[in-house]
CSV table of C-alpha atoms and ligand atoms in Angstrom, one decimal:
chain,number,residue,atom,x,y,z
P,1,MET,CA,0.0,0.0,0.0
P,2,PRO,CA,1.5,3.4,-1.0
P,3,PRO,CA,1.9,6.1,1.7
P,4,ILE,CA,-1.2,8.1,2.4
P,5,HIS,CA,-0.8,11.8,1.6
P,6,SER,CA,-3.1,14.6,2.8
P,7,PRO,CA,-5.6,15.7,0.3
P,8,GLN,CA,-4.4,18.6,-1.9
P,9,THR,CA,-6.6,21.0,-3.7
P,10,GLN,CA,-5.8,21.5,-7.4
P,11,GLN,CA,-8.8,23.6,-8.4
P,12,PRO,CA,-11.2,24.9,-5.7
P,13,ALA,CA,-13.2,22.0,-4.3
P,14,VAL,CA,-11.6,19.1,-6.3
P,15,LYS,CA,-9.8,17.0,-3.7
P,16,LEU,CA,-7.0,14.7,-4.8
P,17,TYR,CA,-5.9,11.7,-2.7
P,18,ASP,CA,-2.6,10.8,-4.3
P,19,PHE,CA,-1.3,7.2,-4.1
P,20,HIS,CA,0.6,7.4,-7.4
P,21,PRO,CA,3.6,5.0,-7.2
P,22,PRO,CA,7.0,6.7,-7.2
P,23,VAL,CA,9.2,6.9,-10.3
P,24,GLU,CA,11.5,4.2,-8.7
P,25,ASP,CA,8.6,1.7,-8.8
P,26,PHE,CA,8.1,2.6,-12.5
P,27,ARG,CA,11.9,2.0,-13.2
P,28,SER,CA,12.0,-1.4,-11.4
P,29,ALA,CA,8.7,-2.5,-13.0
P,30,VAL,CA,10.1,-1.6,-16.5
P,31,LEU,CA,13.4,-3.3,-15.8
P,32,ARG,CA,11.7,-6.4,-14.5
P,33,GLY,CA,9.3,-6.5,-17.5
P,34,LEU,CA,12.0,-6.1,-20.1
P,35,SER,CA,14.1,-8.9,-18.6
P,36,LEU,CA,11.3,-11.5,-19.0
P,37,PRO,CA,11.6,-14.1,-21.7
P,38,GLN,CA,8.4,-12.5,-23.2
P,39,LYS,CA,9.2,-8.8,-22.7
P,40,SER,CA,6.1,-7.3,-21.1
P,41,LEU,CA,4.8,-4.1,-19.5
P,42,SER,CA,1.7,-3.5,-17.5
P,43,PRO,CA,-1.0,-1.6,-19.5
P,44,GLN,CA,-1.2,1.0,-16.7
P,45,PHE,CA,2.1,2.4,-17.9
P,46,LEU,CA,0.5,3.5,-21.2
P,47,TYR,CA,-1.3,6.2,-19.4
P,48,ASP,CA,0.7,9.3,-18.7
P,49,LYS,CA,-0.8,12.7,-19.7
P,50,ARG,CA,0.0,12.1,-23.4
P,51,GLY,CA,-1.2,8.5,-23.2
P,52,SER,CA,-4.6,9.6,-21.8
P,53,GLU,CA,-4.9,12.2,-24.5
P,54,LEU,CA,-4.2,9.6,-27.2
P,55,PHE,CA,-6.7,7.2,-25.6
P,56,ASP,CA,-9.3,9.9,-25.8
P,57,ALA,CA,-8.5,10.3,-29.5
P,58,ILE,CA,-8.8,6.5,-30.0
P,59,CYS,CA,-12.3,6.7,-28.5
P,60,GLN,CA,-13.4,9.0,-31.4
P,61,LEU,CA,-12.1,6.7,-34.2
P,62,PRO,CA,-14.6,5.1,-36.5
P,63,GLU,CA,-13.0,1.6,-36.0
P,64,TYR,CA,-13.2,1.9,-32.2
P,65,TYR,CA,-16.8,0.7,-31.7
P,66,LEU,CA,-16.3,0.1,-28.0
P,67,THR,CA,-16.8,3.7,-26.6
P,68,ARG,CA,-19.8,4.7,-28.8
P,69,THR,CA,-21.5,1.3,-28.2
P,70,GLU,CA,-21.1,1.3,-24.4
P,71,MET,CA,-22.3,4.9,-24.4
P,72,SER,CA,-25.3,4.0,-26.4
P,73,ILE,CA,-26.1,1.1,-24.0
P,74,LEU,CA,-25.8,3.6,-21.1
P,75,ARG,CA,-28.1,6.1,-22.8
P,76,ALA,CA,-30.7,3.5,-23.7
P,77,ASN,CA,-30.8,2.1,-20.2
P,78,ALA,CA,-29.9,5.2,-18.1
P,79,ALA,CA,-33.1,5.2,-16.0
P,80,ASP,CA,-32.8,1.4,-15.2
P,81,ILE,CA,-29.1,1.8,-14.3
P,82,ALA,CA,-29.7,4.9,-12.3
P,83,ALA,CA,-32.4,3.0,-10.3
P,84,ALA,CA,-29.8,0.3,-9.6
P,85,LEU,CA,-27.3,2.9,-8.4
P,86,GLY,CA,-29.8,4.4,-5.8
P,87,ASP,CA,-28.1,7.1,-3.8
P,88,ARG,CA,-24.9,5.3,-3.2
P,89,ALA,CA,-21.5,7.0,-3.8
P,90,LEU,CA,-20.2,6.2,-7.2
P,91,VAL,CA,-16.7,4.9,-7.4
P,92,GLU,CA,-15.4,4.7,-11.0
P,93,LEU,CA,-12.3,2.6,-11.6
P,94,GLY,CA,-10.0,3.7,-14.5
P,95,SER,CA,-12.2,6.8,-14.9
P,96,GLY,CA,-10.2,8.4,-17.6
P,97,SER,CA,-12.1,11.5,-18.9
P,98,SER,CA,-15.2,10.5,-16.9
P,99,GLN,CA,-17.5,10.9,-19.9
P,100,LYS,CA,-19.6,7.8,-19.4
P,101,ILE,CA,-20.5,8.6,-15.8
P,102,ARG,CA,-22.0,11.9,-17.1
P,103,ILE,CA,-24.8,9.8,-18.7
P,104,LEU,CA,-25.6,8.1,-15.4
P,105,LEU,CA,-25.3,11.3,-13.4
P,106,GLY,CA,-27.8,13.0,-15.7
P,107,ALA,CA,-30.2,10.2,-14.9
P,108,ALA,CA,-29.4,10.0,-11.2
P,109,PRO,CA,-29.6,13.5,-9.7
P,110,GLN,CA,-29.7,11.8,-6.3
P,111,ALA,CA,-26.1,10.8,-6.7
P,112,LYS,CA,-24.0,13.4,-4.7
P,113,THR,CA,-20.6,11.7,-4.3
P,114,TYR,CA,-18.4,10.6,-7.2
P,115,VAL,CA,-14.9,9.2,-6.8
P,116,GLY,CA,-12.8,8.8,-9.9
P,117,VAL,CA,-9.9,6.3,-9.4
P,118,ASP,CA,-7.2,6.5,-12.1
P,119,ILE,CA,-3.4,6.2,-12.5
P,120,SER,CA,-3.2,9.2,-14.8
P,121,ARG,CA,-3.1,12.0,-12.3
P,122,GLN,CA,-3.5,15.3,-14.2
P,123,HIS,CA,-6.1,13.9,-16.6
P,124,LEU,CA,-8.0,12.6,-13.6
P,125,GLN,CA,-8.0,15.9,-11.8
P,126,GLU,CA,-9.1,17.8,-14.9
P,127,ALA,CA,-12.0,15.3,-15.5
P,128,CYS,CA,-13.2,15.6,-11.9
P,129,ALA,CA,-13.0,19.4,-12.0
P,130,ALA,CA,-15.1,19.4,-15.2
P,131,LEU,CA,-17.7,17.2,-13.5
P,132,MET,CA,-17.9,19.5,-10.5
P,133,ALA,CA,-18.4,22.4,-12.9
P,134,ASP,CA,-21.2,20.7,-14.8
P,135,PHE,CA,-23.1,18.8,-12.1
P,136,GLU,CA,-24.3,21.2,-9.4
P,137,GLY,CA,-24.2,19.7,-5.9
P,138,LEU,CA,-21.9,16.9,-6.9
P,139,ASP,CA,-18.7,16.2,-4.9
P,140,ALA,CA,-16.2,14.8,-7.3
P,141,ILE,CA,-13.1,13.4,-5.6
P,142,ALA,CA,-9.9,12.3,-7.5
P,143,VAL,CA,-8.1,9.3,-6.2
P,144,CYS,CA,-4.8,8.7,-8.1
P,145,ALA,CA,-4.1,5.0,-7.5
P,146,ASP,CA,-3.5,1.6,-9.1
P,147,TYR,CA,-6.8,-0.1,-9.0
P,148,THR,CA,-5.2,-3.6,-9.2
P,149,GLN,CA,-4.0,-3.0,-5.6
P,150,PRO,CA,-6.4,-3.0,-2.6
P,151,LEU,CA,-8.4,0.3,-2.8
P,152,PRO,CA,-7.5,2.8,-0.1
P,153,ILE,CA,-11.1,3.3,0.8
P,154,ALA,CA,-10.3,3.8,4.5
P,155,ALA,CA,-8.2,6.8,3.6
P,156,ILE,CA,-11.0,8.6,1.9
P,157,PRO,CA,-13.1,10.4,4.5
P,158,GLU,CA,-15.9,11.1,2.0
P,159,LEU,CA,-16.5,7.4,1.6
P,160,GLN,CA,-16.8,6.6,5.3
P,161,ASN,CA,-20.3,5.7,6.5
P,162,GLN,CA,-22.0,5.7,3.2
P,163,PRO,CA,-22.7,2.8,0.8
P,164,THR,CA,-20.8,2.7,-2.5
P,165,ILE,CA,-21.2,1.1,-5.9
P,166,GLY,CA,-18.4,0.4,-8.3
P,167,PHE,CA,-18.4,1.4,-12.0
P,168,PHE,CA,-15.8,-0.1,-14.2
P,169,PRO,CA,-16.5,0.7,-17.9
P,170,GLY,CA,-14.4,0.7,-21.0
P,171,SER,CA,-13.8,-3.1,-21.0
P,172,SER,CA,-10.6,-2.4,-18.9
P,173,ILE,CA,-11.4,-5.6,-17.2
P,174,GLY,CA,-10.3,-7.3,-20.4
P,175,ASN,CA,-6.7,-6.2,-19.7
P,176,LEU,CA,-6.6,-8.7,-16.9
P,177,GLU,CA,-5.9,-12.4,-17.4
P,178,PRO,CA,-9.1,-14.4,-16.6
P,179,ALA,CA,-7.6,-15.7,-13.3
P,180,GLU,CA,-6.7,-12.1,-12.4
P,181,VAL,CA,-10.3,-11.1,-13.1
P,182,ILE,CA,-11.5,-13.3,-10.2
P,183,ALA,CA,-8.9,-12.0,-7.8
P,184,PHE,CA,-9.6,-8.4,-8.9
P,185,LEU,CA,-13.4,-8.7,-8.4
P,186,LYS,CA,-12.8,-10.2,-5.0
P,187,THR,CA,-10.7,-7.2,-4.1
P,188,VAL,CA,-13.1,-4.6,-5.4
P,189,ALA,CA,-16.0,-6.4,-3.7
P,190,VAL,CA,-15.3,-3.8,-0.9
P,191,LEU,CA,-17.3,-1.4,-3.0
P,192,GLY,CA,-20.5,-3.5,-2.9
P,193,ASP,CA,-22.4,-3.9,-6.2
P,194,LEU,CA,-20.5,-3.4,-9.5
P,195,ILE,CA,-21.5,-2.2,-13.0
P,196,VAL,CA,-18.9,-3.6,-15.4
P,197,GLY,CA,-18.4,-3.0,-19.1
P,198,VAL,CA,-17.3,-6.1,-21.0
P,199,ASP,CA,-16.5,-6.4,-24.7
P,200,LEU,CA,-18.1,-9.3,-26.4
P,201,LYS,CA,-16.5,-11.9,-28.7
P,202,LYS,CA,-16.7,-11.0,-32.4
P,203,PRO,CA,-14.9,-11.6,-35.7
P,204,ALA,CA,-11.2,-10.6,-35.9
P,205,ALA,CA,-12.2,-8.5,-38.9
P,206,ILE,CA,-14.0,-6.1,-36.5
P,207,LEU,CA,-11.6,-6.5,-33.6
P,208,GLU,CA,-8.2,-6.0,-35.2
P,209,PRO,CA,-9.0,-2.6,-36.9
P,210,ALA,CA,-10.5,-1.4,-33.5
P,211,TYR,CA,-7.0,-1.9,-32.0
P,212,ASP,CA,-4.9,-1.0,-35.0
P,213,ASP,CA,-6.7,1.9,-36.8
P,214,ALA,CA,-5.9,3.3,-40.3
P,215,GLN,CA,-4.7,6.7,-38.9
P,216,GLY,CA,-2.2,5.1,-36.6
P,217,VAL,CA,-3.5,6.5,-33.3
P,218,SER,CA,-3.5,3.1,-31.6
P,219,ALA,CA,0.1,2.7,-32.7
P,220,ALA,CA,1.1,6.2,-31.4
P,221,PHE,CA,-0.7,5.3,-28.1
P,222,ALA,CA,1.4,2.1,-27.7
P,223,LEU,CA,4.7,3.6,-28.8
P,224,ASN,CA,4.2,6.5,-26.4
P,225,VAL,CA,5.2,4.1,-23.6
P,226,LEU,CA,8.7,4.0,-25.1
P,227,GLU,CA,8.8,7.8,-25.2
P,228,ARG,CA,7.7,7.8,-21.6
P,229,ILE,CA,10.5,5.5,-20.6
P,230,ASN,CA,13.0,7.6,-22.5
P,231,ARG,CA,11.7,10.8,-20.8
P,232,GLU,CA,11.1,9.6,-17.3
P,233,LEU,CA,13.8,7.0,-17.0
P,234,GLY,CA,16.4,8.3,-19.4
P,235,ALA,CA,16.4,5.4,-21.8
P,236,ASN,CA,17.3,5.7,-25.5
P,237,PHE,CA,14.6,3.8,-27.4
P,238,ASP,CA,14.7,4.8,-31.1
P,239,LEU,CA,11.0,4.8,-31.9
P,240,GLY,CA,11.8,4.4,-35.6
P,241,GLN,CA,13.2,0.9,-34.8
P,242,PHE,CA,9.9,-0.4,-33.4
P,243,GLU,CA,6.4,-1.1,-34.8
P,244,TYR,CA,3.1,-1.7,-33.2
P,245,GLN,CA,1.1,-4.9,-33.7
P,246,ALA,CA,-2.5,-5.9,-32.7
P,247,ARG,CA,-3.6,-9.5,-33.5
P,248,TYR,CA,-6.6,-11.5,-32.4
P,249,ASN,CA,-5.8,-14.8,-30.8
P,250,ASP,CA,-9.0,-16.7,-31.4
P,251,ALA,CA,-8.1,-19.7,-29.2
P,252,ALA,CA,-7.3,-17.4,-26.2
P,253,GLY,CA,-10.2,-15.0,-27.0
P,254,ARG,CA,-8.0,-12.0,-26.8
P,255,ILE,CA,-6.4,-9.2,-28.8
P,256,GLU,CA,-2.7,-9.2,-28.3
P,257,MET,CA,-1.0,-5.8,-28.5
P,258,ALA,CA,2.7,-5.6,-28.8
P,259,ILE,CA,5.7,-3.5,-30.0
P,260,ALA,CA,8.0,-5.4,-32.3
P,261,SER,CA,11.6,-4.7,-32.8
P,262,LEU,CA,12.5,-4.0,-36.5
P,263,SER,CA,16.2,-4.9,-36.1
P,264,ASP,CA,18.7,-6.6,-33.7
P,265,GLN,CA,19.4,-3.7,-31.3
P,266,THR,CA,20.4,-2.8,-27.8
P,267,VAL,CA,18.6,-0.1,-25.7
P,268,ARG,CA,20.2,1.5,-22.7
P,269,LEU,CA,18.2,2.2,-19.6
P,270,GLY,CA,20.5,3.7,-17.0
P,271,GLU,CA,23.2,1.1,-16.3
P,272,ALA,CA,21.1,-1.6,-17.9
P,273,GLU,CA,21.4,-2.8,-21.5
P,274,ILE,CA,18.4,-4.5,-23.1
P,275,SER,CA,18.8,-6.5,-26.3
P,276,PHE,CA,16.1,-7.0,-28.8
P,277,ARG,CA,16.2,-9.5,-31.7
P,278,GLN,CA,14.7,-8.5,-35.0
P,279,GLY,CA,11.0,-9.4,-34.7
P,280,GLU,CA,11.1,-9.8,-31.0
P,281,THR,CA,8.0,-8.4,-29.3
P,282,LEU,CA,7.4,-6.3,-26.1
P,283,ARG,CA,3.8,-7.1,-25.0
P,284,THR,CA,1.9,-3.9,-24.0
P,285,GLU,CA,-1.7,-5.2,-23.5
P,286,HIS,CA,-4.0,-8.1,-23.8
P,287,SER,CA,-7.7,-7.3,-24.3
P,288,TYR,CA,-9.9,-10.4,-23.5
P,289,LYS,CA,-13.3,-10.7,-25.1
P,290,TYR,CA,-16.0,-12.8,-23.4
P,291,THR,CA,-19.4,-14.2,-24.1
P,292,ILE,CA,-22.0,-13.0,-21.6
P,293,ASP,CA,-22.0,-16.5,-20.1
P,294,GLU,CA,-18.2,-16.7,-19.8
P,295,PHE,CA,-18.1,-13.4,-18.0
P,296,GLN,CA,-20.9,-14.2,-15.6
P,297,LEU,CA,-19.2,-17.5,-14.7
P,298,LEU,CA,-16.0,-15.6,-13.7
P,299,ALA,CA,-18.1,-13.1,-11.7
P,300,MET,CA,-19.8,-16.0,-9.9
P,301,GLU,CA,-16.5,-17.6,-9.1
P,302,ALA,CA,-15.5,-14.3,-7.5
P,303,GLY,CA,-18.6,-14.4,-5.3
P,304,PHE,CA,-20.9,-12.1,-7.3
P,305,LYS,CA,-24.4,-12.8,-8.6
P,306,PRO,CA,-25.2,-11.4,-12.1
P,307,VAL,CA,-28.5,-9.6,-11.7
P,308,GLN,CA,-28.8,-7.8,-15.0
P,309,VAL,CA,-27.0,-7.5,-18.3
P,310,TRP,CA,-27.6,-4.7,-20.9
P,311,THR,CA,-26.3,-5.0,-24.5
P,312,ASP,CA,-26.7,-3.3,-27.8
P,313,ALA,CA,-28.8,-4.6,-30.8
P,314,ASP,CA,-25.6,-5.9,-32.6
P,315,GLN,CA,-24.4,-7.7,-29.4
P,316,LEU,CA,-21.0,-5.9,-29.6
P,317,PHE,CA,-20.7,-4.9,-26.0
P,318,SER,CA,-22.2,-5.8,-22.6
P,319,LEU,CA,-22.8,-4.0,-19.3
P,320,HIS,CA,-23.2,-6.2,-16.3
P,321,HIS,CA,-24.8,-5.4,-12.9
P,322,LEU,CA,-23.2,-7.7,-10.3
P,323,LYS,CA,-24.4,-8.1,-6.8
P,324,GLN,CA,-22.5,-9.6,-3.9
P,325,MET,CA,-23.8,-13.2,-3.3
C,1,SAM,C1,-9.3,1.9,-21.5
C,1,SAM,S1,-9.2,3.4,-20.6
C,1,SAM,C2,-10.9,3.6,-20.1
C,1,SAM,C3,-11.2,5.0,-19.7
C,1,SAM,C4,-12.7,5.2,-19.4
C,1,SAM,N1,-13.1,4.5,-18.3
C,1,SAM,C5,-13.6,4.8,-20.6
C,1,SAM,O1,-14.4,3.9,-20.4
C,1,SAM,O2,-13.5,5.4,-21.7
C,1,SAM,C6,-8.4,2.8,-19.1
C,1,SAM,C7,-8.3,3.9,-18.0
C,1,SAM,O3,-7.9,3.3,-16.8
C,1,SAM,C8,-6.7,3.9,-16.3
C,1,SAM,N2,-5.9,2.8,-15.8
C,1,SAM,C9,-5.3,1.8,-16.5
C,1,SAM,N3,-4.7,0.9,-15.6
C,1,SAM,C10,-4.9,1.4,-14.4
C,1,SAM,C11,-4.6,0.9,-13.1
C,1,SAM,N4,-3.9,-0.2,-12.9
C,1,SAM,N5,-5.0,1.6,-12.0
C,1,SAM,C12,-5.7,2.8,-12.2
C,1,SAM,N6,-6.0,3.3,-13.4
C,1,SAM,C13,-5.7,2.6,-14.5
C,1,SAM,C14,-6.1,4.6,-17.4
C,1,SAM,O4,-5.4,5.8,-17.0
C,1,SAM,C15,-7.3,5.0,-18.3
C,1,SAM,O5,-7.9,6.2,-17.9
């Protein structure tokens, strides 16, 4: 658990509880990931300020059906979902630009407390400030933390003595391996009920362009992690010597995103030297796709009861209401 800092005020009234891991943790995670037989980085490192901006640009792409479909499901069922929220405090995990919660807040004027949890601190603060400006009477609290770690609920006074509900949209749950999903759901059970967005299985011809668009925004998003390592950790990745890949692995039911080395090369990171063979890949993300039944089974294994699922007419995306058993 990271140290607990006192809340700071970035703009009037937006409180930040900052549990962002220190840069040394980033360095050791990168060195560890780059020394694995399959080089690999946690997807959370994709999201610095620039990464969050690029992700927002991805959400606007014609190929990226996920955002507009999940938003259409939220709009079509806003009253139903708002009724499920009741007047509980809303805790959004991986809240990004907090766009989707706006649809629910519009339908749930009784909601007075919103907590956005995200690793991308500045983006998070700006998103919470914008919510406070647009929703009168709403207390929007920014919690910069890694949601794969136990949530520091006890350190957030605004969440004491009031029931909560967790909101986890964007199919971010697909970034976890299926076994990790169960452990994750058990950890976030501390929030009570959950509303979770899950991308559904579909042909590779739809999936692969969604993660590797014609304009190259997804590629820029992935390659930004190398720029971030250069900038924050003083490495010397030559971005021209790497290319982005996104392939659907049908057997595993996941999109595999990676950065491939275009040559045999050595990269320096401080004292360390990291060798890449031509064609060798650095894994940046997996994005698992589930059928409704597959996801509900995982949720049940984690101790949740699926009470409701909302989808779109084309069955592209699903939104699950899970209750504690
Ligand atoms: C795929 S985006 C989804 C954003 C938004 N919820 C949506 O649905 O459009 C993932 C978000 O989760 C954040 N994130 C990724 N990994 C995280 C982690 N381990 N802990 C906290 N936030 C994380 C990113 O900064 C980003 O804002």
